[in-house]
Amino acid sequence: MRRWTDFFILIAVLAAMIVLFGLMRDSFFSMGTLGTVANRIPALALVATGMTLVMVTGGIDLSVGSLLGFCGAVTGVLMADLHWGLALAVLASVAVGAVIGSTTGAVSVKLRLPSFIVSLGMLEIARGLAFLTTNSQTKYIGADIEALGAPFGGLVISPAFVISLLVVAAGQVMLSQMAIGRHLIAIGANREAALVSGLSVDRPRIFAHALLGALTGLAAVFNCSRLGSADPNAGTGFELGAIAAVVVGGTSLMGGRGSVVKSFMGVLIIATLEAGLIQVGATEPVKRVVTGLVIVAAVLADTWRRK
Amino acid sequence: MKCLVPLLFASLALISCKPAGGPASAVATGKPKVALVMKSLANEFFQTMAEGAKKHQAAHAGDYELVVNGIKNETDLAEQVGLVDQMVSQGVQAIVIAPADSKALVTVLKRAKEAGVLVINIDNKLDADTLKQAGLSIPFVGPDNRAGAKAVGEVLAKKLKAGDEVAIIEGVTTAFNGQQRKAGFEDAMNAAGMKIVASQSGQWEMEKANGVAAGILAANPNVKALLCANDNMALGAAAAVQAAGKAGQVQIIGFDNIAALKPLLADGRVLATCDQHGDQLAVFGIEAALKILKDKTSPADQQTPVDVVVK
């Protein structure tokens, strides 16, 4: 029952924001805004889905922003310089993401190091690799990749948006309906208890990191498709947006509790806030202060309700 | 964990000796030694600048020695201050610097000058008031960003009619060159009677600029042009125009003339950009330094060329 209350609160917050921005700026209620938000969220939604799976185990991955830059760099070089097709480039980007993600996971789990520290190291490594891959240059890809992020069939939504919705749905089913999901939550709730009851606590955690990496690889392609180019600086600070979305959605930083769909609501809230602040013409300092306040307020509300 | 600690120290030692890895001292060879201290070499713009300088040195190997250093992160002031100190203790004759901050570097540069090192300022101009307070005079060799932005803005103005709505996508608001470009855009737009309906920062980044551009287009349906303070942001703005279904209805201008912009200039999605000859910017500074060292002249500010690039 409480799951639904949580969910309605998130919807209420989102609705309140939309009304508020709508009152401040007439143009906010438009297909243009809807398109802008729908266009911007696929990458964040994919990474937030993966991040939820990592965070329910009590882990975290700070390297996703840099990894988004690196996978985008790989996509850019493959498509712009080596003229690979989109399908192969997607596979390569997802594979690179999965390899890096599972490396972070394996090093952290097998060597018993906090994932916070290992992924902080990977944040630097992946950004360095992004600059190396592109020789620090922005790669223009153009029409070959743009269709993925462009609205289709006269709608405001893009293929990337549809795919990200499917991934969110699949992530939710995995977390709440499948054995692996319950397994991840059990590890996050009480690792010793999970161990005593005979569950493997290593492999599922590495799997969660690998999946997050793969989803980040796909997100990188979506990001490039939206911009038509690959920027080796892409994704700087992106990890904070993803973690904020997951936490706003009520996933505990300590693990043991989380929901992919609620993380997606968190993504919608962050993206709407961002679009709204731009449209009302907020200055950079105001944007940062307001975004920070909303994140803290959302988590505070969540904590109070649980007491 | 135990094995990681020595590893950490080893890598620290490796990092710390990298900036000192220059060739033999200048005294031994008799050639002046010039240190180029850059911002982030991971940034395409500064990398191009550094490569231009290295090429120049290779062609004039008999005239001077060059040590090139950059910092990891554009905002890491402490690292750049440390670099300047190291260059001074290495005994270079001149430091050509692109300061990461126009005020915070003044103290260390004063130290360098007091140690007898010639200092030339490139790229980001040091704050005039701070220099005055420190009783310091450091020549600036570089382009006039405001004039460059104004010139690109004038090309745009010819495509619009008076009273049209336009919007500016600014760089990092604390950066002097970003402020200058914004001012140049405003000069051109005000002179032509355009209406600037929005001006927001895209933080020099493609992705951020894309979001800002999309928001501006949604909030101001009549916007006829987006004036972007660098080319990466122009790429992001071009994608936003396309996504909004306004291709061909909104003009875009940029600044820097990076390679990735070429296809967009060619098909008209971006109208014009400004080339400040990035590969020559450090070279201009080095040449000025060498000339002053050789002729013992007193240093003066020097302006380098900026050109408008269309199609």
Coordinates of C-alpha atoms in Angstrom, one line a residue:
Chain A
M1 CA 0.0 0.0 0.0
R2 CA 2.8 2.4 0.9
R3 CA 4.4 1.9 -2.5
W4 CA 1.4 3.6 -4.0
T5 CA 1.4 6.5 -1.5
D6 CA 5.1 7.1 -2.4
F7 CA 4.2 7.0 -6.1
F8 CA 1.4 9.5 -5.7
I9 CA 3.6 11.9 -3.8
L10 CA 6.1 11.9 -6.6
I11 CA 3.3 12.6 -9.1
A12 CA 2.0 15.4 -6.9
V13 CA 5.5 17.0 -6.8
L14 CA 5.8 16.7 -10.5
A15 CA 2.3 18.1 -11.1
A16 CA 3.0 21.0 -8.7
M17 CA 6.2 21.9 -10.5
I18 CA 4.4 21.8 -13.9
V19 CA 1.6 24.1 -12.6
L20 CA 4.1 26.4 -11.0
F21 CA 6.2 26.8 -14.1
G22 CA 3.1 27.0 -16.2
L23 CA 1.9 30.0 -14.2
M24 CA 5.2 31.7 -14.4
R25 CA 5.5 31.2 -18.2
D26 CA 2.5 30.6 -20.5
S27 CA 4.7 28.9 -23.1
F28 CA 5.5 26.1 -20.5
F29 CA 2.3 24.3 -21.4
S30 CA 3.2 23.4 -24.9
M31 CA 4.0 20.5 -27.1
G32 CA 7.4 22.1 -27.5
T33 CA 8.2 21.8 -23.8
L34 CA 6.9 18.2 -23.7
G35 CA 9.1 17.4 -26.7
T36 CA 12.1 19.1 -25.0
V37 CA 11.7 17.1 -21.8
A38 CA 10.9 13.8 -23.7
N39 CA 14.0 14.4 -25.8
R40 CA 16.3 15.0 -22.9
I41 CA 15.4 12.2 -20.5
P42 CA 16.3 8.9 -22.4
A43 CA 20.0 9.0 -21.4
L44 CA 19.2 9.9 -17.8
A45 CA 16.4 7.3 -17.5
L46 CA 18.7 4.5 -18.7
V47 CA 21.5 5.4 -16.3
A48 CA 19.0 5.9 -13.4
T49 CA 17.6 2.4 -14.0
G50 CA 21.0 0.8 -13.8
M51 CA 22.0 3.0 -10.9
T52 CA 18.9 1.9 -9.0
L53 CA 20.0 -1.7 -9.3
V54 CA 23.5 -0.9 -8.0
M55 CA 22.2 1.3 -5.2
V56 CA 19.7 -1.2 -3.8
T57 CA 22.8 -3.4 -3.1
G58 CA 24.3 -0.6 -1.1
G59 CA 26.8 0.3 -3.8
I60 CA 27.2 3.4 -6.0
D61 CA 28.9 4.2 -9.3
L62 CA 30.3 7.7 -9.7
S63 CA 32.0 6.9 -13.0
V64 CA 28.8 6.9 -15.2
G65 CA 29.2 10.6 -16.4
S66 CA 32.8 9.9 -17.6
L67 CA 31.7 6.6 -19.0
L68 CA 29.0 8.3 -20.9
G69 CA 31.7 10.6 -22.3
F70 CA 34.0 7.6 -23.2
C71 CA 31.3 5.5 -24.8
G72 CA 30.1 8.5 -26.7
A73 CA 33.7 9.1 -27.8
V74 CA 33.9 5.5 -29.0
T75 CA 30.7 5.9 -30.9
G76 CA 31.9 9.2 -32.4
V77 CA 35.2 7.8 -33.6
L78 CA 33.6 4.6 -35.0
M79 CA 30.9 6.4 -36.9
A80 CA 32.5 9.7 -37.9
D81 CA 36.1 8.5 -38.6
L82 CA 35.8 4.8 -39.4
H83 CA 32.3 5.0 -41.0
W84 CA 30.8 2.1 -39.0
G85 CA 27.0 1.7 -39.2
L86 CA 24.8 2.7 -36.3
A87 CA 23.9 -0.9 -35.2
L88 CA 27.6 -2.0 -34.9
A89 CA 28.5 1.3 -33.1
V90 CA 25.6 0.7 -30.6
L91 CA 26.9 -2.8 -29.9
A92 CA 30.5 -1.5 -29.5
S93 CA 29.4 1.3 -27.1
V94 CA 27.2 -1.1 -25.0
A95 CA 30.1 -3.6 -24.9
V96 CA 32.6 -1.0 -23.8
G97 CA 30.2 0.2 -21.2
A98 CA 29.6 -3.3 -19.9
V99 CA 33.4 -4.1 -19.7
I100 CA 34.1 -0.9 -17.8
G101 CA 31.1 -1.3 -15.5
S102 CA 32.0 -5.0 -14.7
T103 CA 35.6 -3.9 -14.1
T104 CA 34.5 -1.4 -11.5
G105 CA 32.1 -4.0 -10.0
A106 CA 34.7 -6.8 -10.0
V107 CA 37.5 -4.7 -8.5
S108 CA 35.2 -3.4 -5.8
V109 CA 33.5 -6.7 -4.9
K110 CA 36.4 -9.1 -5.2
L111 CA 39.0 -6.8 -3.6
R112 CA 36.6 -5.7 -0.9
L113 CA 37.0 -2.0 -1.7
P114 CA 34.1 0.5 -1.4
S115 CA 32.5 1.0 -4.8
F116 CA 32.5 4.8 -4.1
I117 CA 36.3 4.8 -4.2
V118 CA 36.8 2.4 -7.1
S119 CA 34.2 4.2 -9.2
L120 CA 35.9 7.5 -8.3
G121 CA 39.1 6.1 -9.8
M122 CA 37.1 4.9 -12.8
L123 CA 35.7 8.4 -13.2
E124 CA 39.2 9.7 -13.9
I125 CA 40.2 6.8 -16.1
A126 CA 37.1 6.8 -18.3
R127 CA 37.4 10.6 -18.8
G128 CA 41.1 10.2 -19.7
L129 CA 40.1 7.5 -22.2
A130 CA 37.5 9.7 -23.7
F131 CA 40.1 12.4 -24.4
L132 CA 42.5 9.9 -25.8
T133 CA 40.0 8.2 -28.0
T134 CA 38.9 11.5 -29.7
N135 CA 42.3 13.2 -29.4
S136 CA 40.3 15.7 -27.4
Q137 CA 38.2 16.7 -30.4
T138 CA 34.5 16.9 -30.8
K139 CA 33.3 14.5 -33.5
Y140 CA 30.5 15.5 -35.8
I141 CA 28.4 12.4 -36.8
G142 CA 25.3 13.9 -38.4
A143 CA 22.3 12.3 -39.9
D144 CA 23.5 8.7 -39.5
I145 CA 22.8 8.8 -35.7
E146 CA 20.2 11.7 -35.5
A147 CA 17.2 9.6 -36.4
L148 CA 17.4 7.7 -33.1
G149 CA 16.9 10.9 -31.1
A150 CA 14.5 12.6 -33.4
P151 CA 10.7 12.5 -33.0
F152 CA 9.0 10.1 -35.4
G153 CA 5.6 9.5 -36.9
G154 CA 4.4 13.0 -36.3
L155 CA 4.7 12.6 -32.5
V156 CA 6.9 14.5 -30.1
I157 CA 8.7 11.4 -28.9
S158 CA 11.8 9.7 -30.3
P159 CA 12.8 6.1 -30.7
A160 CA 15.3 6.7 -27.9
F161 CA 12.4 7.7 -25.6
V162 CA 10.4 4.6 -26.4
I163 CA 13.4 2.4 -25.8
S164 CA 14.2 4.0 -22.5
L165 CA 10.6 3.5 -21.4
L166 CA 10.9 -0.2 -22.3
V167 CA 14.2 -0.4 -20.3
V168 CA 12.6 1.2 -17.3
A169 CA 9.7 -1.3 -17.4
A170 CA 12.1 -4.2 -17.8
G171 CA 14.3 -2.9 -15.0
Q172 CA 11.2 -2.7 -12.7
V173 CA 10.1 -6.2 -13.5
M174 CA 13.6 -7.5 -12.9
L175 CA 13.9 -5.7 -9.5
S176 CA 10.4 -6.5 -8.1
Q177 CA 9.4 -9.8 -9.9
M178 CA 12.5 -11.8 -10.6
A179 CA 14.8 -13.8 -8.4
I180 CA 17.8 -11.6 -9.3
G181 CA 16.0 -8.5 -8.2
R182 CA 15.0 -9.8 -4.8
H183 CA 18.5 -11.2 -4.5
L184 CA 20.0 -7.6 -5.0
I185 CA 17.6 -6.1 -2.5
A186 CA 18.5 -8.9 0.1
I187 CA 22.2 -8.1 -0.3
G188 CA 21.6 -4.4 0.3
A189 CA 19.3 -5.0 3.2
N190 CA 21.6 -7.3 5.1
R191 CA 24.7 -8.7 3.4
E192 CA 25.6 -11.1 6.3
A193 CA 22.1 -12.5 6.4
A194 CA 22.1 -13.0 2.7
L195 CA 25.5 -14.8 3.0
V196 CA 24.3 -17.0 5.9
S197 CA 21.2 -18.0 4.0
G198 CA 23.5 -19.3 1.2
L199 CA 23.0 -16.6 -1.4
S200 CA 26.0 -15.5 -3.5
V201 CA 26.7 -11.9 -2.7
D202 CA 29.5 -11.2 -5.2
R203 CA 28.2 -12.1 -8.6
P204 CA 24.9 -10.3 -8.4
R205 CA 26.7 -7.1 -7.4
I206 CA 29.2 -7.4 -10.3
F207 CA 26.2 -8.1 -12.6
A208 CA 24.5 -4.9 -11.4
H209 CA 27.6 -2.8 -12.2
A210 CA 28.0 -4.5 -15.6
L211 CA 24.3 -3.8 -16.4
L212 CA 24.7 -0.2 -15.4
G213 CA 27.8 0.1 -17.6
A214 CA 25.9 -1.4 -20.6
L215 CA 23.0 0.9 -20.1
T216 CA 25.4 3.9 -19.8
G217 CA 26.9 2.7 -23.2
L218 CA 23.4 2.8 -24.7
A219 CA 22.7 6.2 -23.0
A220 CA 25.9 7.5 -24.6
V221 CA 24.6 6.6 -28.1
F222 CA 21.3 8.4 -27.3
N223 CA 23.1 11.4 -26.1
C224 CA 25.1 11.5 -29.3
S225 CA 22.0 11.1 -31.3
R226 CA 20.4 14.0 -29.7
L227 CA 23.3 16.3 -30.4
G228 CA 24.4 14.7 -33.7
S229 CA 28.0 14.8 -32.4
A230 CA 30.2 13.2 -29.8
D231 CA 31.8 15.6 -27.3
P232 CA 34.6 14.1 -25.1
N233 CA 33.5 16.4 -22.3
A234 CA 29.9 15.0 -22.4
G235 CA 28.5 13.8 -19.2
T236 CA 30.5 15.9 -16.8
G237 CA 28.5 16.0 -13.6
F238 CA 26.0 13.6 -15.2
E239 CA 26.5 11.1 -12.3
L240 CA 25.1 13.6 -9.9
G241 CA 21.9 14.0 -11.9
A242 CA 21.5 10.2 -12.1
I243 CA 22.1 9.7 -8.4
A244 CA 19.8 12.6 -7.5
A245 CA 17.0 11.1 -9.6
V246 CA 17.4 7.7 -7.9
V247 CA 17.5 9.2 -4.4
V248 CA 14.5 11.6 -5.2
G249 CA 12.7 8.4 -6.2
G250 CA 13.2 7.0 -2.7
T251 CA 16.0 4.5 -3.2
S252 CA 18.1 4.3 0.0
L253 CA 21.8 5.2 -0.3
M254 CA 22.3 2.4 2.3
G255 CA 20.7 -0.2 0.0
G256 CA 17.9 -2.6 0.6
R257 CA 15.1 -0.5 -0.8
G258 CA 14.4 0.9 -4.2
S259 CA 12.2 1.1 -7.3
V260 CA 13.1 1.6 -10.9
V261 CA 9.8 3.2 -11.7
K262 CA 10.1 5.7 -8.9
S263 CA 13.7 6.5 -10.0
F264 CA 12.1 7.3 -13.4
M265 CA 9.7 9.7 -11.6
G266 CA 12.8 11.2 -10.1
V267 CA 14.2 11.6 -13.7
L268 CA 11.0 13.3 -14.8
I269 CA 11.2 15.7 -11.8
I270 CA 14.8 16.6 -12.4
A271 CA 14.2 17.0 -16.2
T272 CA 11.1 19.1 -15.7
L273 CA 12.9 21.3 -13.1
E274 CA 15.7 21.8 -15.5
A275 CA 13.4 22.7 -18.5
G276 CA 11.3 24.9 -16.3
L277 CA 14.2 26.9 -14.8
I278 CA 15.5 27.6 -18.3
Q279 CA 12.1 28.7 -19.6
V280 CA 11.5 31.1 -16.8
G281 CA 14.9 32.5 -17.6
A282 CA 16.6 31.7 -14.2
T283 CA 20.3 32.6 -14.0
E284 CA 22.9 29.9 -13.5
P285 CA 23.4 30.5 -9.8
V286 CA 19.6 30.4 -9.2
K287 CA 19.3 27.2 -11.2
R288 CA 22.0 25.5 -9.1
V289 CA 20.6 26.7 -5.8
V290 CA 17.0 25.7 -6.7
T291 CA 18.0 22.3 -8.0
G292 CA 20.0 21.6 -4.9
L293 CA 17.1 22.6 -2.6
V294 CA 14.6 20.4 -4.5
I295 CA 16.9 17.4 -4.2
V296 CA 17.4 17.8 -0.4
A297 CA 13.7 18.6 0.1
A298 CA 12.6 15.5 -1.8
V299 CA 14.9 13.2 0.3
L300 CA 13.9 14.9 3.5
A301 CA 10.2 14.4 2.7
D302 CA 10.9 10.7 2.0
T303 CA 12.8 10.3 5.3
W304 CA 10.2 12.0 7.4
R305 CA 7.4 9.8 6.0
R306 CA 9.3 6.7 7.0
K307 CA 9.7 7.6 10.6
Chain B
M1 CA 45.0 -2.4 0.4
K2 CA 48.6 -2.7 1.5
C3 CA 50.0 -3.0 -2.0
L4 CA 47.9 0.0 -3.1
V5 CA 49.7 2.4 -0.8
P6 CA 53.2 2.1 -2.5
L7 CA 51.4 2.1 -5.8
L8 CA 49.8 5.4 -4.9
F9 CA 53.1 6.9 -3.9
A10 CA 54.7 5.6 -7.0
S11 CA 52.1 7.2 -9.2
L12 CA 52.3 10.5 -7.2
A13 CA 56.0 10.5 -7.8
L14 CA 55.5 9.9 -11.5
I15 CA 53.0 12.7 -11.7
S16 CA 55.0 15.2 -9.8
C17 CA 58.1 14.7 -11.9
K18 CA 56.3 15.0 -15.2
P19 CA 56.3 18.9 -15.3
A20 CA 60.0 18.9 -14.5
G21 CA 60.8 16.6 -17.3
G22 CA 62.1 19.3 -19.6
P23 CA 65.5 19.0 -21.4
A24 CA 68.8 20.1 -20.1
S25 CA 69.1 23.6 -18.5
A26 CA 69.2 26.7 -20.6
V27 CA 72.6 27.7 -19.3
A28 CA 74.2 24.6 -20.8
T29 CA 72.8 25.2 -24.3
G30 CA 72.8 29.0 -24.3
K31 CA 69.3 29.1 -25.8
P32 CA 66.5 30.9 -23.9
K33 CA 64.0 28.5 -22.3
V34 CA 60.4 29.4 -22.6
A35 CA 57.6 27.7 -20.5
L36 CA 54.1 27.5 -21.9
V37 CA 51.6 27.2 -19.1
M38 CA 48.2 26.3 -20.4
K39 CA 44.8 25.5 -19.1
S40 CA 43.4 22.0 -19.6
L41 CA 45.2 20.2 -22.4
A42 CA 42.2 17.9 -22.6
N43 CA 40.4 20.8 -24.2
E44 CA 40.6 20.8 -28.0
F45 CA 41.2 24.5 -28.1
F46 CA 44.2 24.4 -25.7
Q47 CA 45.6 21.3 -27.3
T48 CA 45.6 22.9 -30.7
M49 CA 47.3 25.9 -29.1
A50 CA 50.0 23.7 -27.5
E51 CA 50.5 21.7 -30.7
G52 CA 51.0 24.9 -32.7
A53 CA 53.6 26.0 -30.2
K54 CA 55.4 22.7 -30.4
K55 CA 55.5 22.9 -34.2
H56 CA 56.9 26.4 -34.0
Q57 CA 59.6 25.3 -31.6
A58 CA 60.5 22.3 -33.9
A59 CA 60.9 24.8 -36.8
H60 CA 63.0 27.2 -34.6
A61 CA 64.8 24.6 -32.6
G62 CA 68.0 26.6 -32.7
D63 CA 66.4 29.7 -31.2
Y64 CA 64.8 28.5 -28.0
E65 CA 63.7 25.6 -25.8
L66 CA 60.1 25.0 -24.9
V67 CA 58.4 23.3 -21.9
V68 CA 54.7 22.8 -22.3
N69 CA 52.5 22.2 -19.3
G70 CA 48.8 22.1 -18.7
I71 CA 46.4 21.5 -15.8
K72 CA 43.9 18.7 -15.5
N73 CA 40.9 20.7 -14.9
E74 CA 40.2 24.2 -16.1
T75 CA 39.2 25.4 -12.7
D76 CA 42.2 23.8 -10.8
L77 CA 43.9 27.1 -9.9
A78 CA 46.2 25.5 -7.3
E79 CA 47.7 23.2 -9.8
Q80 CA 48.4 26.1 -12.2
V81 CA 50.0 28.2 -9.4
G82 CA 52.2 25.2 -8.6
L83 CA 53.2 24.9 -12.2
V84 CA 54.3 28.5 -12.4
D85 CA 56.4 28.1 -9.2
Q86 CA 58.1 25.0 -10.7
M87 CA 58.9 26.7 -13.9
V88 CA 60.5 29.5 -12.0
S89 CA 62.6 27.1 -10.0
Q90 CA 63.6 25.3 -13.2
G91 CA 65.2 28.6 -14.3
V92 CA 63.1 29.4 -17.4
Q93 CA 63.7 32.9 -19.0
A94 CA 60.1 33.4 -19.9
I95 CA 56.6 32.1 -19.0
V96 CA 53.8 32.4 -21.5
I97 CA 50.6 31.7 -19.6
A98 CA 46.9 31.2 -20.3
P99 CA 45.7 31.9 -16.8
A100 CA 42.9 29.7 -15.4
D101 CA 41.7 32.7 -13.5
S102 CA 42.2 36.3 -14.3
K103 CA 42.8 37.3 -10.7
A104 CA 44.0 34.3 -8.7
L105 CA 47.2 33.9 -10.8
V106 CA 48.5 37.4 -10.2
T107 CA 50.3 36.7 -6.9
V108 CA 52.3 33.8 -8.3
L109 CA 53.1 35.7 -11.5
K110 CA 54.4 38.6 -9.4
R111 CA 56.7 36.1 -7.7
A112 CA 57.9 34.9 -11.1
K113 CA 58.6 38.4 -12.2
E114 CA 60.5 39.2 -9.0
A115 CA 62.7 36.2 -9.8
G116 CA 63.6 37.8 -13.1
V117 CA 61.3 35.8 -15.4
L118 CA 59.6 37.5 -18.3
V119 CA 55.8 36.9 -18.1
I120 CA 53.5 37.1 -21.2
N121 CA 49.8 36.7 -20.8
I122 CA 47.8 34.9 -23.5
D123 CA 44.2 33.7 -24.0
N124 CA 42.5 34.8 -20.8
K125 CA 43.4 38.4 -20.0
L126 CA 44.5 39.1 -16.4
D127 CA 42.3 41.5 -14.5
A128 CA 43.6 45.1 -14.9
D129 CA 42.6 46.2 -11.5
T130 CA 44.2 43.3 -9.7
L131 CA 47.4 43.9 -11.7
K132 CA 47.4 47.5 -10.7
Q133 CA 46.8 46.6 -7.0
A134 CA 49.8 44.2 -7.2
G135 CA 51.9 46.9 -8.9
L136 CA 52.5 44.6 -11.8
S137 CA 52.5 45.1 -15.5
I138 CA 52.2 42.0 -17.7
P139 CA 51.7 42.3 -21.5
F140 CA 48.7 40.6 -23.0
V141 CA 49.2 39.1 -26.4
G142 CA 45.9 37.9 -27.8
P143 CA 42.8 38.4 -29.8
D144 CA 40.1 40.9 -29.0
N145 CA 37.2 38.6 -28.3
R146 CA 34.7 41.4 -28.2
A147 CA 35.6 42.7 -31.6
G148 CA 35.5 39.1 -33.0
A149 CA 32.1 38.4 -31.6
K150 CA 30.8 41.8 -32.9
A151 CA 32.1 41.0 -36.4
V152 CA 30.3 37.6 -36.4
G153 CA 27.2 39.3 -35.0
E154 CA 27.3 41.8 -37.9
V155 CA 27.2 39.0 -40.4
L156 CA 24.2 37.7 -38.6
A157 CA 22.5 41.1 -38.5
K158 CA 22.5 41.3 -42.3
K159 CA 20.4 38.1 -42.4
L160 CA 17.8 39.5 -40.0
K161 CA 15.6 42.6 -39.9
A162 CA 15.5 45.3 -37.2
G163 CA 13.2 44.3 -34.3
D164 CA 13.8 40.5 -34.7
E165 CA 14.1 38.5 -31.5
V166 CA 17.4 36.9 -30.8
A167 CA 19.0 35.0 -27.8
I168 CA 22.5 34.6 -26.6
I169 CA 24.0 31.4 -25.2
E170 CA 26.9 32.5 -23.0
G171 CA 30.0 30.7 -21.9
V172 CA 30.9 30.2 -18.2
T173 CA 29.8 33.5 -16.8
T174 CA 32.9 34.1 -14.7
A175 CA 35.3 33.7 -17.7
F176 CA 36.5 37.0 -19.1
N177 CA 36.6 35.9 -22.8
G178 CA 33.0 34.6 -22.4
Q179 CA 31.9 38.0 -21.0
Q180 CA 33.7 39.7 -23.9
R181 CA 32.0 37.6 -26.5
K182 CA 28.6 38.2 -25.0
A183 CA 29.4 42.0 -25.0
G184 CA 30.4 41.8 -28.7
F185 CA 27.2 40.0 -29.6
E186 CA 25.2 42.6 -27.7
D187 CA 27.1 45.4 -29.5
A188 CA 26.2 44.0 -32.9
M189 CA 22.6 43.2 -32.0
N190 CA 21.9 46.6 -30.4
A191 CA 23.5 48.5 -33.3
A192 CA 21.2 46.7 -35.7
G193 CA 18.1 47.1 -33.6
M194 CA 17.5 43.5 -32.7
K195 CA 15.7 42.5 -29.5
I196 CA 17.7 40.3 -27.2
V197 CA 14.9 38.2 -25.4
A198 CA 17.1 35.8 -23.5
S199 CA 20.7 35.3 -22.5
Q200 CA 21.7 32.3 -20.5
S201 CA 24.9 30.3 -19.9
G202 CA 25.5 27.0 -21.7
Q203 CA 28.7 26.6 -19.6
W204 CA 30.8 26.2 -22.8
E205 CA 29.3 22.7 -23.2
M206 CA 27.4 21.1 -26.1
E207 CA 24.9 19.2 -23.9
K208 CA 24.1 22.0 -21.6
A209 CA 23.8 24.5 -24.5
N210 CA 21.4 22.0 -26.1
G211 CA 19.1 22.1 -23.1
V212 CA 19.3 25.9 -22.8
A213 CA 18.6 26.4 -26.5
A214 CA 15.6 24.0 -26.4
G215 CA 14.2 25.9 -23.5
I216 CA 14.7 29.3 -25.1
L217 CA 13.1 28.1 -28.3
A218 CA 10.1 26.8 -26.4
A219 CA 9.7 29.9 -24.3
N220 CA 10.3 32.4 -27.2
P221 CA 8.7 31.0 -30.3
N222 CA 9.7 34.1 -32.3
V223 CA 13.4 33.8 -31.8
K224 CA 15.2 34.2 -35.1
A225 CA 18.8 33.6 -34.0
L226 CA 20.9 32.0 -31.4
L227 CA 24.3 33.6 -30.7
C228 CA 26.6 31.0 -29.1
A229 CA 29.8 32.0 -27.4
N230 CA 31.6 28.9 -28.7
D231 CA 31.3 26.3 -31.4
N232 CA 30.5 23.4 -29.1
M233 CA 27.5 25.3 -27.9
A234 CA 26.6 26.1 -31.5
L235 CA 26.5 22.4 -32.3
G236 CA 24.2 21.8 -29.3
A237 CA 22.0 24.7 -30.4
A238 CA 21.8 23.4 -33.9
A239 CA 20.6 20.1 -32.6
A240 CA 18.0 21.9 -30.5
V241 CA 16.7 23.9 -33.5
Q242 CA 16.4 20.7 -35.5
A243 CA 14.6 18.9 -32.7
A244 CA 12.1 21.8 -32.4
G245 CA 11.3 21.4 -36.1
K246 CA 12.6 24.9 -36.8
A247 CA 15.4 24.0 -39.2
G248 CA 16.1 26.9 -41.5
Q249 CA 14.0 29.3 -39.4
V250 CA 16.6 30.0 -36.7
Q251 CA 20.1 31.3 -37.6
I252 CA 23.0 30.2 -35.4
I253 CA 26.5 31.7 -35.0
G254 CA 29.4 30.4 -33.0
F255 CA 33.0 31.2 -32.1
D256 CA 36.3 29.3 -32.4
N257 CA 36.0 27.6 -35.8
I258 CA 36.4 24.0 -34.6
A259 CA 36.6 21.1 -37.1
A260 CA 33.3 19.5 -36.1
L261 CA 31.4 22.6 -37.1
K262 CA 32.5 22.4 -40.8
P263 CA 29.6 20.3 -42.1
L264 CA 27.1 22.6 -40.4
L265 CA 28.7 25.7 -41.9
A266 CA 28.6 24.0 -45.3
D267 CA 24.9 23.3 -45.3
G268 CA 23.9 26.5 -43.5
R269 CA 22.7 25.2 -40.2
V270 CA 25.3 27.4 -38.7
L271 CA 25.7 30.8 -40.4
A272 CA 29.2 31.9 -39.2
T273 CA 31.9 31.5 -36.6
C274 CA 35.0 33.4 -35.6
D275 CA 38.5 32.1 -36.1
Q276 CA 41.0 33.5 -33.6
H277 CA 43.8 31.2 -35.1
G278 CA 43.9 29.0 -32.0
D279 CA 47.0 27.1 -33.3
Q280 CA 48.9 30.5 -33.5
L281 CA 47.7 32.0 -30.1
A282 CA 50.5 30.5 -28.1
V283 CA 53.0 31.1 -30.9
F284 CA 52.2 34.8 -30.9
G285 CA 52.9 34.8 -27.2
I286 CA 56.2 32.9 -27.6
E287 CA 57.3 35.2 -30.4
A288 CA 56.6 38.3 -28.4
A289 CA 58.6 36.8 -25.5
L290 CA 61.6 35.9 -27.7
K291 CA 61.6 39.4 -29.2
I292 CA 61.5 41.1 -25.8
L293 CA 64.3 38.8 -24.5
K294 CA 66.4 39.5 -27.6
D295 CA 65.9 43.2 -28.1
K296 CA 65.6 44.0 -24.4
T297 CA 62.5 46.1 -25.2
S298 CA 59.9 46.9 -22.7
P299 CA 56.8 44.7 -23.1
A300 CA 53.5 46.1 -24.5
D301 CA 50.1 44.6 -25.2
Q302 CA 49.7 43.2 -28.7
Q303 CA 46.6 42.3 -30.6
T304 CA 46.4 39.2 -32.7
P305 CA 44.0 38.7 -35.7
V306 CA 40.4 37.4 -35.6
D307 CA 38.6 36.4 -38.8
V308 CA 34.9 35.7 -39.5
V309 CA 34.4 32.4 -41.2
V310 CA 31.3 31.6 -43.2
K311 CA 30.5 28.5 -45.2

